[in-house]
CSV table of C-alpha atoms in Angstrom, one decimal:
chain,number,residue,atom,x,y,z
A,1,MET,CA,6.5,11.6,-11.7
A,2,GLN,CA,9.5,9.9,-10.7
A,3,TRP,CA,11.3,10.5,-7.1
A,4,PHE,CA,13.5,8.5,-4.9
A,5,PHE,CA,13.9,8.0,-1.1
A,6,GLN,CA,17.1,8.6,0.8
A,7,LEU,CA,17.6,7.7,4.5
A,8,THR,CA,19.9,10.2,6.1
A,9,ILE,CA,21.8,10.7,9.3
A,10,LYS,CA,22.1,14.1,10.9
A,11,SER,CA,26.0,13.9,10.9
A,12,VAL,CA,26.1,13.1,7.1
A,13,GLN,CA,25.3,15.9,4.9
A,14,ASN,CA,25.9,14.2,1.6
A,15,ILE,CA,22.9,14.1,-0.7
A,16,LEU,CA,22.7,11.6,-3.7
A,17,GLU,CA,21.7,13.2,-6.9
A,18,LEU,CA,20.2,10.5,-9.3
A,19,LYS,CA,19.7,10.8,-13.0
A,20,ILE,CA,17.9,8.5,-15.4
A,21,ASN,CA,18.3,9.3,-19.2
A,22,ASP,CA,19.8,12.8,-18.4
A,23,GLN,CA,16.6,13.6,-16.2
A,24,THR,CA,17.2,14.5,-12.2
A,25,ILE,CA,14.9,12.4,-10.1
A,26,ASP,CA,13.7,14.4,-7.4
A,27,THR,CA,14.4,13.4,-3.5
A,28,VAL,CA,11.6,13.3,-1.1
A,29,ASN,CA,11.8,13.6,2.8
A,30,SER,CA,9.0,11.1,3.5
A,31,THR,CA,7.0,8.7,1.6
A,32,THR,CA,4.0,6.4,2.2
A,33,PHE,CA,4.3,2.6,2.0
A,34,LEU,CA,1.2,0.4,2.9
A,35,GLY,CA,-0.5,3.1,4.8
A,36,VAL,CA,2.6,3.9,7.0
A,37,LYS,CA,4.5,7.2,6.4
A,38,ILE,CA,8.2,6.7,6.5
A,39,GLU,CA,10.6,9.6,6.7
A,40,ASN,CA,14.4,9.8,5.8
A,41,SER,CA,15.3,10.4,9.8
A,42,LEU,CA,13.1,7.4,10.8
A,43,SER,CA,11.8,9.2,13.6
A,44,TRP,CA,8.3,8.4,12.7
A,45,SER,CA,7.1,11.9,13.8
A,46,THR,CA,5.2,12.1,10.3
A,47,HIS,CA,3.4,9.1,10.8
A,48,ILE,CA,2.4,9.7,14.4
A,49,ASN,CA,1.3,13.2,13.3
A,50,TYR,CA,-0.9,11.5,10.5
A,51,ILE,CA,-2.3,9.0,13.2
A,52,SER,CA,-2.9,11.9,15.7
A,53,ASN,CA,-5.1,13.9,13.4
A,54,LYS,CA,-7.0,10.7,12.4
A,55,ILE,CA,-7.5,9.8,16.2
A,56,SER,CA,-8.6,13.5,17.1
A,57,LYS,CA,-11.4,13.3,14.2
A,58,SER,CA,-12.4,9.9,16.0
A,59,ILE,CA,-12.6,11.6,19.4
A,60,GLY,CA,-14.9,14.1,17.9
A,61,ALA,CA,-17.3,11.4,17.0
A,62,LEU,CA,-17.2,9.9,20.5
A,63,LYS,CA,-18.0,13.3,22.0
A,64,LYS,CA,-21.0,13.7,20.0
A,65,GLY,CA,-22.2,10.0,21.0
A,66,ALA,CA,-21.5,10.6,24.7
A,67,SER,CA,-24.7,12.1,25.8
A,68,ILE,CA,-26.8,9.5,23.8
A,69,LEU,CA,-24.8,6.1,24.0
A,70,ASN,CA,-24.2,3.8,27.2
A,71,HIS,CA,-20.8,2.9,28.5
A,72,GLU,CA,-20.4,-0.4,26.6
A,73,THR,CA,-21.3,1.2,23.3
A,74,MET,CA,-18.7,3.8,24.0
A,75,ILE,CA,-16.0,1.5,24.7
A,76,LYS,CA,-16.9,-0.4,21.5
A,77,LEU,CA,-16.7,2.8,19.5
A,78,TYR,CA,-13.3,3.4,21.1
A,79,SER,CA,-12.1,-0.1,19.9
A,80,SER,CA,-13.6,0.5,16.3
A,81,LEU,CA,-12.5,4.2,15.7
A,82,ILE,CA,-9.4,4.7,17.5
A,83,ASP,CA,-7.8,1.4,18.4
A,84,PRO,CA,-7.1,0.2,14.6
A,85,TYR,CA,-4.9,3.4,14.1
A,86,ILE,CA,-2.9,2.6,17.2
A,87,GLN,CA,-2.6,-1.3,16.3
A,88,TYR,CA,-1.7,-1.0,12.6
A,89,CYS,CA,1.9,-1.8,12.1
A,90,ASN,CA,2.7,-0.9,15.5
A,91,ILE,CA,5.5,-3.2,15.5
A,92,ILE,CA,7.4,-0.8,13.2
A,93,TRP,CA,6.8,2.8,14.8
A,94,GLY,CA,5.3,1.7,18.3
A,95,ASN,CA,8.9,2.4,19.8
A,96,ALA,CA,9.4,5.9,18.6
A,97,PRO,CA,10.9,8.4,20.9
A,98,ASN,CA,8.4,9.4,23.8
A,99,VAL,CA,8.3,13.0,22.5
A,100,HIS,CA,6.3,11.7,19.6
A,101,LEU,CA,4.2,8.8,21.3
A,102,ASN,CA,3.2,11.3,24.1
A,103,ARG,CA,0.8,12.9,21.8
A,104,ILE,CA,-1.0,9.7,21.0
A,105,LEU,CA,-1.1,8.7,24.8
A,106,LEU,CA,-2.7,12.2,25.6
A,107,LEU,CA,-5.3,11.4,22.9
A,108,GLN,CA,-6.0,8.0,24.3
A,109,LYS,CA,-6.5,9.4,27.7
A,110,ARG,CA,-8.9,11.9,26.3
A,111,ALA,CA,-11.0,9.2,24.6
A,112,ILE,CA,-11.1,7.3,27.7
A,113,ARG,CA,-12.3,10.2,29.7
A,114,ILE,CA,-15.2,10.9,27.1
A,115,ALA,CA,-15.9,7.3,27.0
A,116,GLU,CA,-16.2,6.9,30.8
A,117,GLY,CA,-17.9,10.4,31.3
A,118,ILE,CA,-15.5,11.5,33.9
A,119,GLY,CA,-13.9,15.2,34.1
A,120,TYR,CA,-11.0,16.6,32.1
A,121,ARG,CA,-8.4,16.0,34.6
A,122,ASP,CA,-9.4,13.0,36.4
A,123,HIS,CA,-7.2,10.0,36.6
A,124,THR,CA,-7.5,7.3,33.9
A,125,GLY,CA,-5.1,4.6,35.0
A,126,THR,CA,-8.1,2.7,36.6
A,127,HIS,CA,-10.2,3.1,33.4
A,128,PHE,CA,-7.4,1.5,31.2
A,129,ILE,CA,-7.2,-1.4,33.4
A,130,GLU,CA,-11.1,-1.8,33.7
A,131,ASN,CA,-11.7,-1.8,30.2
A,132,ASN,CA,-8.6,-3.9,29.2
A,133,ILE,CA,-7.2,-1.0,27.1
A,134,LEU,CA,-3.3,-0.9,26.5
A,135,ARG,CA,-1.6,2.4,26.4
A,136,ILE,CA,0.6,3.1,23.1
A,137,LYS,CA,3.8,1.6,24.6
A,138,ASP,CA,2.2,-1.5,25.9
A,139,ALA,CA,0.4,-2.0,22.6
A,140,PHE,CA,4.1,-2.2,21.2
A,141,LYS,CA,4.8,-4.8,23.6
A,142,LEU,CA,2.0,-6.9,22.7
A,143,SER,CA,2.8,-6.5,18.9
A,144,CYS,CA,6.3,-7.7,19.5
A,145,SER,CA,5.0,-10.7,21.7
A,146,ILE,CA,2.7,-11.9,18.9
A,147,PHE,CA,5.6,-11.5,16.4
A,148,LEU,CA,7.8,-13.8,18.8
A,149,TYR,CA,4.9,-16.3,19.1
A,150,LYS,CA,4.4,-16.6,15.4
A,151,LEU,CA,8.2,-16.9,14.9
A,152,ASN,CA,8.8,-19.4,17.4
A,153,LYS,CA,5.7,-21.5,16.1
A,154,THR,CA,6.7,-20.9,12.5
A,155,LEU,CA,3.4,-19.4,11.4
A,156,TYR,CA,5.2,-16.9,9.2
A,157,PRO,CA,6.2,-17.7,5.6
A,158,ALA,CA,9.8,-19.2,5.3
A,159,PRO,CA,11.7,-16.1,4.2
A,160,ILE,CA,10.3,-13.9,7.2
A,161,ILE,CA,11.5,-16.9,9.6
A,162,PHE,CA,14.8,-17.3,7.7
A,163,HIS,CA,15.4,-13.5,8.2
A,164,PHE,CA,14.2,-12.9,11.5
A,165,TYR,CA,14.7,-16.1,13.6
A,166,ASP,CA,18.5,-15.9,13.5
A,167,ALA,CA,18.4,-12.3,14.4
A,168,ILE,CA,16.7,-12.7,17.6
A,169,PHE,CA,17.1,-16.3,18.6
A,170,THR,CA,20.7,-16.9,17.7
A,171,HIS,CA,22.3,-16.8,21.0
A,172,VAL,CA,19.9,-19.1,23.0
A,173,GLY,CA,21.5,-21.3,25.8
A,174,ARG,CA,24.5,-19.2,26.7
A,175,GLU,CA,25.9,-19.3,30.1
A,176,THR,CA,26.2,-16.0,32.0
A,177,GLY,CA,28.9,-16.8,34.5
A,178,LEU,CA,28.1,-15.8,38.2
A,179,ARG,CA,24.9,-14.0,37.1
A,180,SER,CA,21.8,-16.5,37.8
A,181,ALA,CA,19.7,-16.5,34.5
A,182,PHE,CA,17.6,-18.9,32.6
A,183,ARG,CA,19.6,-21.1,30.2
A,184,ASN,CA,17.3,-20.3,27.5
A,185,GLU,CA,17.8,-16.6,27.6
A,186,VAL,CA,18.5,-14.7,24.4
A,187,ARG,CA,21.7,-12.7,24.1
A,188,VAL,CA,20.6,-9.3,23.1
A,189,GLN,CA,23.0,-7.8,20.3
A,190,ARG,CA,25.1,-4.8,21.0
A,191,CYS,CA,23.8,-1.5,19.5
A,192,ARG,CA,26.1,1.4,18.6
A,193,THR,CA,23.1,3.7,18.0
A,194,ALA,CA,19.9,4.5,19.8
A,195,LEU,CA,18.1,4.2,16.4
A,196,ARG,CA,19.2,0.6,16.2
A,197,MET,CA,18.5,-0.1,19.9
A,198,ASN,CA,14.7,1.0,19.3
A,199,THR,CA,14.2,-1.4,16.6
A,200,PHE,CA,11.8,-4.3,17.1
A,201,THR,CA,14.2,-7.0,16.8
A,202,ILE,CA,16.3,-5.8,19.7
A,203,CYS,CA,13.3,-4.8,21.7
A,204,SER,CA,11.8,-8.4,21.1
A,205,ALA,CA,14.8,-10.0,22.3
A,206,LYS,CA,14.8,-7.8,25.5
A,207,LEU,CA,11.0,-8.6,25.7
A,208,TYR,CA,11.8,-12.4,25.5
A,209,ASN,CA,14.4,-12.3,28.3
A,210,GLU,CA,12.5,-10.1,30.7
A,211,PHE,CA,8.8,-10.8,30.0
A,212,ILE,CA,7.9,-14.0,28.1
A,213,LEU,CA,10.7,-16.3,29.2
A,214,PRO,CA,10.0,-16.1,33.0
A,215,TYR,CA,6.5,-16.8,32.4
A,216,ASP,CA,7.0,-19.6,29.8
A,217,ALA,CA,4.3,-17.7,27.8
A,218,ILE,CA,4.8,-19.3,24.5
A,219,ASN,CA,4.9,-23.0,25.6
A,220,SER,CA,2.2,-22.7,28.0
A,221,SER,CA,-0.3,-21.1,25.7
A,222,THR,CA,-2.2,-23.6,23.5
A,223,SER,CA,-3.2,-21.1,20.7
A,224,LEU,CA,-2.6,-17.5,19.4
A,225,SER,CA,-5.7,-16.2,21.3
A,226,SER,CA,-4.8,-17.6,24.6
A,227,PHE,CA,-1.3,-16.1,24.2
A,228,LYS,CA,-2.8,-12.7,23.7
A,229,LYS,CA,-4.9,-13.0,26.8
A,230,LEU,CA,-2.0,-14.1,28.9
A,231,ILE,CA,0.3,-11.3,27.7
A,232,LYS,CA,-2.5,-8.7,28.1
A,233,CYS,CA,-2.9,-9.8,31.6
A,234,LEU,CA,0.9,-9.7,32.3
A,235,ILE,CA,0.9,-6.3,30.9
A,236,ILE,CA,-1.8,-4.9,32.7
A,237,SER,CA,-0.6,-6.6,36.0
A,238,GLU,CA,2.5,-4.4,35.6
A,239,TYR,CA,0.6,-1.2,36.0
A,240,SER,CA,1.0,0.5,39.3
A,241,TRP,CA,-0.8,-0.9,42.5
A,242,TYR,CA,-2.3,2.6,43.2
A,243,ASP,CA,-4.4,2.1,39.9
A,244,ILE,CA,-5.2,-1.6,40.9
A,245,GLY,CA,-6.3,-0.7,44.4
A,246,LEU,CA,-8.7,2.2,43.0
A,247,LEU,CA,-10.0,-0.2,40.5
A,248,LEU,CA,-11.0,-2.8,43.3
A,249,LEU,CA,-12.4,0.1,45.4
A,250,ARG,CA,-14.6,1.3,42.4
A,251,LYS,CA,-15.8,-2.5,42.1
A,252,LYS,CA,-17.0,-2.6,45.5
A,253,GLU,CA,-18.9,0.6,45.2
A,254,ARG,CA,-20.6,-0.5,42.1
A,255,LYS,CA,-21.8,-3.8,43.9
A,256,LYS,CA,-23.1,-1.6,46.7
A,257,GLU,CA,-24.9,0.6,44.1
A,258,ARG,CA,-26.5,-2.4,42.2
A,259,LYS,CA,-27.6,-4.0,45.6
A,260,LYS,CA,-29.5,-0.7,46.5
A,261,GLU,CA,-30.9,-0.4,43.1
A,262,ARG,CA,-32.5,-4.1,43.4
A,263,LYS,CA,-33.8,-3.3,46.7
A,264,LYS,CA,-35.6,-0.2,45.1
A,265,GLU,CA,-37.0,-2.3,42.5
A,266,ARG,CA,-38.3,-4.8,45.0
């Protein structure tokens, strides 16, 4: 069966009709390429719905093991059953509209509550920090940062470097007049549509200026693994001070509980 895929814009109603050997080729609204579901509006709602259904099934497996397994095993299960769906090709769809991404965020919070054994309405901010787990939007930041590191260090094949390097690092070193800025700042290209603004090339340029460049993260990292750890720490440090304060209090309470347990054992 033959079909073709056409990207459409809401304001444009023209639909192409393709014929091969006098046979009309059917058009489809979405297709799957390397495990990513692409739709003609590029809103990524189809792919996010697909991922959400997969994560919901994994949460069911987590819930069954919650009464048997300890905390460390539950977090490992989260990393193996849920995190791969969030991380796979996240750089492509991870900056979708919040109306779609919020569904995944709610599922993340639900899974964290099950893994931690806390109530349905309990706050999850401290648990994300404590277990070093990134929210869906922050996972997109990490994916873009890794992409920039590999691009800067020429770890990608030559065609990828040739296509994307100029698109992101073209305007390095421009002066910004009276505004104080880094000399190595990247000039973000102007975007006419919100769809273009949310692409990972534009978001990567913004991320480079606001996040990576001030900390000199690329040059200060000796390897990709050390770069990942640094970026993760920087992302988590941006979480609210309220969450970090609660985390510190929880750590103090756990130390006191451990001391009491040791005294009882003696």
